[in-house]
């Protein structure tokens, strides 16, 4: 079997590619960075540029499933220009793939796309399932809505579309987790705001397994990609500190301070989403890391 992956060179993509290789699946991938385009055993890279519409159509040869992860990072200062890039990198890349499939004979039957729990309004009380529809209009929720719409168009080609709404990915190799660790390691960890905001996390290994599960079970529709037990930000920090045997005595950092430093993107640290992944569990997916404590112990163990 052959799978085409976009964003394969990123944090989540690398872990998914490893899982695909473990199953003997050949990977084609599209990269916007010419220096990352390589060919190795079981892997072939292709250059693409969603802005100019450039893509090598041979990337589709023999491909049955597309895993679509490409998108500019949201963890950069949200200037109005960069905000455009966050949206366009997702929408233009989906549109280019769509045009490619529409105009070239292919065997693609399923597209599995990354999405994000940022689509759900920030709330300390609500518990979110996939059928929640009262979306509020914030920058992040608008990004996710446009992103999901851009992948929904593939259904018009008779392709199954599966969207995984990803929560806070815990990986020691990148993303938010190493940034959370740093100040705690230095003994300078501080709870952000009230600390009551819900963080729906997922261990990167479970997330990569979930993409493969969606492929093997030919899932379509929306699925939340979060572990079964979300925690508050305060509990997350105190659990990390306990495992690292570090004190957490610095007073809470008020929201306005981070707003001053980070600008609008400070919402990434204060938004609260308590999300459930019951739907994918009912399909038979099981998590290796259901409890934060065991996920943290795995990530923080010395290799
Ligand atoms: N990590 C999380 O906690 C998290 C949570 C929710 C959702 N997600 C979403 O899941 C996806 C993968 O996340 P990740 O953490 O693996 O992200 P990542 O490490 O930043 O990787 C994303 C990849 O997208 C490609 N890319 C970057 N800018 C692009 C652009 N302007 N146009 C097209 N492609 C571009 C890059 O690959 P090339 O350089 O090879 O083109 C990059 O390796 C992202 O869309 C992200 O928003 C992540």
Short mmCIF file of C-alpha atoms and ligand atoms in Angstrom, two decimals:
data_model
loop_
_atom_site.label_atom_id
_atom_site.label_comp_id
_atom_site.label_asym_id
_atom_site.label_seq_id
_atom_site.Cartn_x
_atom_site.Cartn_y
_atom_site.Cartn_z
CA UNK A 1 0.00 0.00 0.00
CA UNK A 2 1.11 3.57 -0.67
CA UNK A 3 0.14 6.72 1.26
CA UNK A 4 0.81 10.36 0.33
CA UNK A 5 1.55 12.57 3.35
CA UNK A 6 1.65 16.38 3.39
CA UNK A 7 3.43 18.02 6.32
CA UNK A 8 5.34 14.72 6.73
CA UNK A 9 8.48 16.55 7.83
CA UNK A 10 6.77 18.09 10.88
CA UNK A 11 6.38 16.86 14.45
CA UNK A 12 3.26 14.74 13.91
CA UNK A 13 4.15 13.77 10.34
CA UNK A 14 7.45 12.16 11.32
CA UNK A 15 5.74 9.97 13.92
CA UNK A 16 2.99 8.95 11.47
CA UNK A 17 5.55 8.08 8.77
CA UNK A 18 7.37 5.86 11.30
CA UNK A 19 4.08 4.05 12.06
CA UNK A 20 3.29 3.62 8.37
CA UNK A 21 6.75 2.16 7.69
CA UNK A 22 6.32 -0.25 10.63
CA UNK A 23 3.30 -1.61 8.77
CA UNK A 24 5.20 -1.94 5.50
CA UNK A 25 3.36 0.99 3.93
CA UNK A 26 5.28 3.00 1.32
CA UNK A 27 5.19 6.78 1.85
CA UNK A 28 5.18 9.53 -0.73
CA UNK A 29 5.34 12.99 0.77
CA UNK A 30 4.97 16.57 -0.39
CA UNK A 31 7.26 19.23 1.01
CA UNK A 32 7.42 22.98 0.46
CA UNK A 33 11.13 22.91 1.35
CA UNK A 34 13.34 21.68 -1.55
CA UNK A 35 16.09 20.64 0.88
CA UNK A 36 13.68 18.23 2.62
CA UNK A 37 12.79 16.42 -0.62
CA UNK A 38 14.62 13.09 -0.43
CA UNK A 39 14.23 9.51 -1.58
CA UNK A 40 14.97 6.65 0.81
CA UNK A 41 13.83 3.05 1.18
CA UNK A 42 10.01 3.09 1.34
CA UNK A 43 9.90 6.91 1.11
CA UNK A 44 9.87 9.34 -1.79
CA UNK A 45 9.64 13.09 -1.42
CA UNK A 46 8.17 15.54 -3.91
CA UNK A 47 8.32 19.32 -3.98
CA UNK A 48 5.13 21.38 -4.00
CA UNK A 49 4.22 25.00 -3.63
CA UNK A 50 0.56 25.60 -2.77
CA UNK A 51 0.97 29.36 -3.34
CA UNK A 52 2.07 29.03 -6.96
CA UNK A 53 0.11 25.85 -7.62
CA UNK A 54 3.27 23.86 -8.37
CA UNK A 55 3.10 20.11 -7.69
CA UNK A 56 4.58 17.00 -9.26
CA UNK A 57 1.63 14.85 -10.30
CA UNK A 58 3.70 11.65 -10.12
CA UNK A 59 3.38 11.94 -6.32
CA UNK A 60 -0.04 10.29 -6.82
CA UNK A 61 1.33 7.16 -8.51
CA UNK A 62 -0.08 4.12 -6.70
CA UNK A 63 -1.43 6.21 -3.80
CA UNK A 64 -4.65 5.02 -2.12
CA UNK A 65 -4.81 7.30 0.90
CA UNK A 66 -3.71 10.89 1.59
CA UNK A 67 -2.79 12.11 5.08
CA UNK A 68 -2.96 15.91 5.05
CA UNK A 69 -1.10 17.71 7.84
CA UNK A 70 0.44 20.70 6.07
CA UNK A 71 0.01 24.11 7.63
CA UNK A 72 2.06 27.04 8.88
CA UNK A 73 2.64 26.84 12.64
CA UNK A 74 0.16 28.75 14.81
CA UNK A 75 2.85 29.35 17.45
CA UNK A 76 4.29 32.45 15.79
CA UNK A 77 3.29 36.04 16.52
CA UNK A 78 -0.10 36.65 14.89
CA UNK A 79 0.61 39.68 12.72
CA UNK A 80 -2.11 40.25 10.14
CA UNK A 81 0.25 38.94 7.42
CA UNK A 82 1.08 35.81 9.39
CA UNK A 83 -2.60 35.21 10.18
CA UNK A 84 -3.21 35.09 6.44
CA UNK A 85 -0.43 32.54 6.08
CA UNK A 86 -1.95 30.34 8.81
CA UNK A 87 -5.23 30.18 6.88
CA UNK A 88 -3.83 30.09 3.35
CA UNK A 89 -1.23 27.41 4.00
CA UNK A 90 -4.09 25.09 4.92
CA UNK A 91 -6.72 26.14 2.39
CA UNK A 92 -4.40 26.56 -0.63
CA UNK A 93 -2.69 23.22 0.05
CA UNK A 94 -6.09 21.46 0.22
CA UNK A 95 -7.21 23.23 -2.97
CA UNK A 96 -4.06 22.22 -4.82
CA UNK A 97 -4.49 18.59 -3.80
CA UNK A 98 -8.14 18.75 -4.86
CA UNK A 99 -7.25 20.13 -8.32
CA UNK A 100 -4.57 17.48 -8.68
CA UNK A 101 -7.00 14.66 -7.93
CA UNK A 102 -9.72 16.19 -10.07
CA UNK A 103 -7.52 16.49 -13.14
CA UNK A 104 -5.34 13.36 -12.91
CA UNK A 105 -6.42 9.73 -12.93
CA UNK A 106 -5.76 8.25 -9.49
CA UNK A 107 -6.76 5.53 -7.03
CA UNK A 108 -7.19 7.71 -3.95
CA UNK A 109 -10.15 6.56 -1.85
CA UNK A 110 -9.62 8.32 1.49
CA UNK A 111 -8.19 11.59 2.80
CA UNK A 112 -7.38 11.90 6.50
CA UNK A 113 -6.78 15.48 7.55
CA UNK A 114 -5.48 17.12 10.67
CA UNK A 115 -7.89 19.57 12.29
CA UNK A 116 -7.90 21.11 15.75
CA UNK A 117 -10.00 21.37 18.91
CA UNK A 118 -9.57 25.14 18.59
CA UNK A 119 -12.86 24.97 16.68
CA UNK A 120 -14.69 24.66 20.03
CA UNK A 121 -15.41 27.85 22.01
CA UNK A 122 -13.34 28.41 25.12
CA UNK A 123 -15.32 27.25 28.16
CA UNK A 124 -14.51 26.05 31.65
CA UNK A 125 -17.80 24.12 31.94
CA UNK A 126 -18.76 22.63 28.59
CA UNK A 127 -17.70 19.16 27.47
CA UNK A 128 -17.24 18.90 23.74
CA UNK A 129 -18.20 16.02 21.46
CA UNK A 130 -17.89 16.09 17.68
CA UNK A 131 -21.55 17.00 17.15
CA UNK A 132 -21.15 20.43 18.80
CA UNK A 133 -22.15 23.05 16.24
CA UNK A 134 -22.49 26.43 18.03
CA UNK A 135 -19.13 27.60 16.77
CA UNK A 136 -18.10 31.11 17.83
CA UNK A 137 -16.17 33.39 15.52
CA UNK A 138 -12.65 33.73 16.85
CA UNK A 139 -9.54 33.76 14.69
CA UNK A 140 -8.69 30.17 15.61
CA UNK A 141 -12.18 28.77 15.14
CA UNK A 142 -12.42 30.53 11.76
CA UNK A 143 -9.11 28.93 10.72
CA UNK A 144 -10.38 25.49 11.64
CA UNK A 145 -13.76 25.99 9.96
CA UNK A 146 -12.08 27.07 6.69
CA UNK A 147 -9.57 24.23 7.01
CA UNK A 148 -12.32 21.61 7.49
CA UNK A 149 -14.36 23.09 4.62
CA UNK A 150 -11.32 22.91 2.34
CA UNK A 151 -10.96 19.18 2.96
CA UNK A 152 -14.69 18.49 2.82
CA UNK A 153 -14.64 19.26 -0.93
CA UNK A 154 -12.88 15.92 -1.59
CA UNK A 155 -16.15 14.10 -0.89
CA UNK A 156 -17.34 15.52 -4.24
CA UNK A 157 -14.75 13.24 -5.87
CA UNK A 158 -16.16 10.21 -4.08
CA UNK A 159 -13.29 10.22 -1.58
CA UNK A 160 -13.92 9.46 2.11
CA UNK A 161 -12.85 12.39 4.26
CA UNK A 162 -11.81 11.89 7.88
CA UNK A 163 -10.92 14.88 10.08
CA UNK A 164 -9.06 14.43 13.35
CA UNK A 165 -9.51 17.38 15.70
CA UNK A 166 -6.21 17.33 17.51
CA UNK A 167 -5.67 18.60 21.04
CA UNK A 168 -2.44 19.55 22.82
CA UNK A 169 0.14 17.09 21.48
CA UNK A 170 2.60 15.87 24.08
CA UNK A 171 5.99 15.11 22.53
CA UNK A 172 9.46 15.80 23.80
CA UNK A 173 10.63 16.49 20.24
CA UNK A 174 8.66 19.68 19.65
CA UNK A 175 5.40 21.59 19.92
CA UNK A 176 4.20 23.17 23.18
CA UNK A 177 5.39 20.50 25.64
CA UNK A 178 9.15 21.28 25.67
CA UNK A 179 8.23 24.96 26.15
CA UNK A 180 6.14 24.05 29.21
CA UNK A 181 9.02 21.99 30.62
CA UNK A 182 11.76 24.60 30.31
CA UNK A 183 10.71 27.05 33.06
CA UNK A 184 9.77 24.17 35.39
CA UNK A 185 13.24 22.63 34.92
CA UNK A 186 14.77 26.01 35.80
CA UNK A 187 12.61 26.18 38.94
CA UNK A 188 10.72 29.13 37.42
CA UNK A 189 7.49 27.39 36.45
CA UNK A 190 4.35 29.44 36.89
CA UNK A 191 0.68 28.63 36.40
CA UNK A 192 -0.84 30.79 33.66
CA UNK A 193 -3.91 32.76 34.71
CA UNK A 194 -6.25 30.92 37.07
CA UNK A 195 -4.88 27.57 35.89
CA UNK A 196 -8.48 26.35 35.61
CA UNK A 197 -8.41 26.21 31.79
CA UNK A 198 -8.92 22.66 30.46
CA UNK A 199 -6.15 21.14 28.40
CA UNK A 200 -7.21 18.23 26.27
CA UNK A 201 -3.89 16.55 25.62
CA UNK A 202 -2.80 13.51 23.62
CA UNK A 203 0.47 11.56 23.62
CA UNK A 204 2.08 11.81 20.19
CA UNK A 205 2.33 8.03 19.91
CA UNK A 206 -1.43 7.64 20.41
CA UNK A 207 -2.07 10.40 17.89
CA UNK A 208 0.08 8.72 15.22
CA UNK A 209 -1.65 5.40 15.98
CA UNK A 210 -5.01 7.15 15.58
CA UNK A 211 -4.15 8.33 12.06
CA UNK A 212 -3.19 4.76 11.15
CA UNK A 213 -6.38 3.46 12.81
CA UNK A 214 -8.44 5.88 10.69
CA UNK A 215 -6.67 4.53 7.62
CA UNK A 216 -7.06 0.85 8.51
CA UNK A 217 -10.74 1.29 9.42
CA UNK A 218 -11.45 3.59 6.46
CA UNK A 219 -13.11 6.12 8.78
CA UNK A 220 -14.88 9.19 7.53
CA UNK A 221 -16.35 12.16 9.40
CA UNK A 222 -15.00 14.12 12.36
CA UNK A 223 -13.21 12.58 15.35
CA UNK A 224 -11.73 14.27 18.38
CA UNK A 225 -8.09 13.30 18.84
CA UNK A 226 -7.53 13.75 22.57
CA UNK A 227 -6.83 11.38 25.46
CA UNK A 228 -9.79 10.27 27.62
CA UNK A 229 -8.82 12.34 30.68
CA UNK A 230 -8.32 16.07 30.00
CA UNK A 231 -6.71 18.01 32.86
CA UNK A 232 -6.63 21.60 33.98
CA UNK A 233 -3.56 23.66 33.13
CA UNK A 234 -2.73 23.78 36.85
CA UNK A 235 -2.84 19.99 37.15
CA UNK A 236 -0.70 19.63 34.03
CA UNK A 237 2.01 21.89 35.43
CA UNK A 238 1.91 20.36 38.90
CA UNK A 239 2.12 16.83 37.45
CA UNK A 240 5.19 17.78 35.40
CA UNK A 241 6.80 19.47 38.41
CA UNK A 242 6.13 16.42 40.60
CA UNK A 243 7.72 14.03 38.11
CA UNK A 244 10.71 16.33 37.59
CA UNK A 245 10.88 16.81 41.37
CA UNK A 246 10.90 20.58 40.96
CA UNK A 247 9.07 23.12 43.10
CA UNK A 248 6.33 25.30 41.64
CA UNK A 249 6.29 28.32 43.91
CA UNK A 250 6.35 31.25 41.46
CA UNK A 251 3.01 33.15 41.61
CA UNK A 252 0.52 32.68 38.77
CA UNK A 253 1.28 34.74 35.65
CA UNK A 254 -1.66 37.06 34.99
CA UNK A 255 -3.30 36.93 31.58
CA UNK A 256 -2.56 40.60 30.81
CA UNK A 257 1.20 40.02 31.14
CA UNK A 258 1.17 37.32 28.48
CA UNK A 259 -1.13 39.40 26.31
CA UNK A 260 1.46 42.16 26.46
CA UNK A 261 4.30 39.79 25.55
CA UNK A 262 2.60 37.53 23.01
CA UNK A 263 -0.16 39.72 21.62
CA UNK A 264 -3.32 38.05 20.33
CA UNK A 265 -1.80 34.56 20.28
CA UNK A 266 -1.83 34.51 24.11
CA UNK A 267 -5.26 32.87 23.72
CA UNK A 268 -3.43 29.64 22.88
CA UNK A 269 -2.41 29.46 26.54
CA UNK A 270 -5.68 30.56 28.10
CA UNK A 271 -8.38 28.97 25.95
CA UNK A 272 -10.12 26.11 27.70
CA UNK A 273 -11.55 23.11 25.85
CA UNK A 274 -12.66 19.98 27.65
CA UNK A 275 -12.97 17.51 24.81
CA UNK A 276 -14.06 13.86 24.70
CA UNK A 277 -12.93 11.25 22.18
CA UNK A 278 -15.78 8.81 22.83
CA UNK A 279 -16.62 8.56 19.12
CA UNK A 280 -13.31 7.04 18.01
CA UNK A 281 -13.21 4.78 21.10
CA UNK A 282 -16.61 3.45 20.07
CA UNK A 283 -15.03 2.56 16.71
CA UNK A 284 -12.57 0.39 18.63
CA UNK A 285 -9.58 2.68 19.08
CA UNK A 286 -7.78 2.19 22.38
CA UNK A 287 -5.33 4.61 23.94
CA UNK A 288 -1.97 3.46 25.27
CA UNK A 289 -1.82 6.65 27.36
CA UNK A 290 -5.15 7.34 29.03
CA UNK A 291 -3.78 9.07 32.15
CA UNK A 292 -1.58 12.16 32.10
CA UNK A 293 0.76 10.75 34.73
CA UNK A 294 1.74 7.71 32.63
CA UNK A 295 2.11 9.82 29.47
CA UNK A 296 4.41 12.23 31.32
CA UNK A 297 6.46 9.45 32.88
CA UNK A 298 6.96 7.97 29.40
CA UNK A 299 7.97 11.32 27.91
CA UNK A 300 10.20 12.37 30.78
CA UNK A 301 12.03 9.09 31.26
CA UNK A 302 15.76 9.19 30.55
CA UNK A 303 16.55 7.43 27.25
N1 LIG B 1 1.18 19.89 17.41
C1 LIG B 1 -0.02 20.16 17.93
O1 LIG B 1 -0.18 20.28 19.19
C2 LIG B 1 -1.22 20.31 17.02
C3 LIG B 1 -2.49 20.49 17.61
C4 LIG B 1 -3.60 20.64 16.79
C5 LIG B 1 -3.45 20.63 15.40
N2 LIG B 1 -2.20 20.47 14.85
C6 LIG B 1 -2.10 20.52 13.38
O2 LIG B 1 -1.55 19.32 12.86
C7 LIG B 1 -0.73 19.63 11.72
C8 LIG B 1 0.65 19.04 11.95
O3 LIG B 1 1.16 19.58 13.17
P1 LIG B 1 2.70 19.54 13.56
O4 LIG B 1 2.78 19.82 15.01
O5 LIG B 1 3.35 18.33 13.01
O6 LIG B 1 3.20 20.84 12.78
P2 LIG B 1 4.68 21.21 12.28
O7 LIG B 1 5.71 20.45 13.02
O8 LIG B 1 4.74 22.70 12.25
O9 LIG B 1 4.68 20.66 10.78
C9 LIG B 1 3.80 21.16 9.80
C10 LIG B 1 4.38 20.91 8.42
O10 LIG B 1 3.59 21.66 7.49
C11 LIG B 1 4.43 22.13 6.43
N3 LIG B 1 4.23 23.58 6.25
C12 LIG B 1 4.70 24.58 7.04
N4 LIG B 1 4.34 25.77 6.53
C13 LIG B 1 3.65 25.50 5.39
C14 LIG B 1 3.03 26.29 4.40
N5 LIG B 1 3.08 27.63 4.47
N6 LIG B 1 2.40 25.68 3.35
C15 LIG B 1 2.36 24.33 3.27
N7 LIG B 1 2.96 23.52 4.16
C16 LIG B 1 3.57 24.10 5.20
C17 LIG B 1 5.88 21.86 6.81
O11 LIG B 1 6.38 20.83 5.97
P3 LIG B 1 7.36 21.12 4.72
O12 LIG B 1 8.39 22.13 5.17
O13 LIG B 1 7.95 19.79 4.45
O14 LIG B 1 6.48 21.64 3.63
C18 LIG B 1 5.81 21.39 8.26
O15 LIG B 1 6.74 20.35 8.50
C19 LIG B 1 -0.71 21.15 11.58
O16 LIG B 1 -1.58 21.54 10.56
C20 LIG B 1 -1.16 21.64 12.94
O17 LIG B 1 -1.83 22.88 12.90
C21 LIG B 1 -1.09 20.32 15.63
#
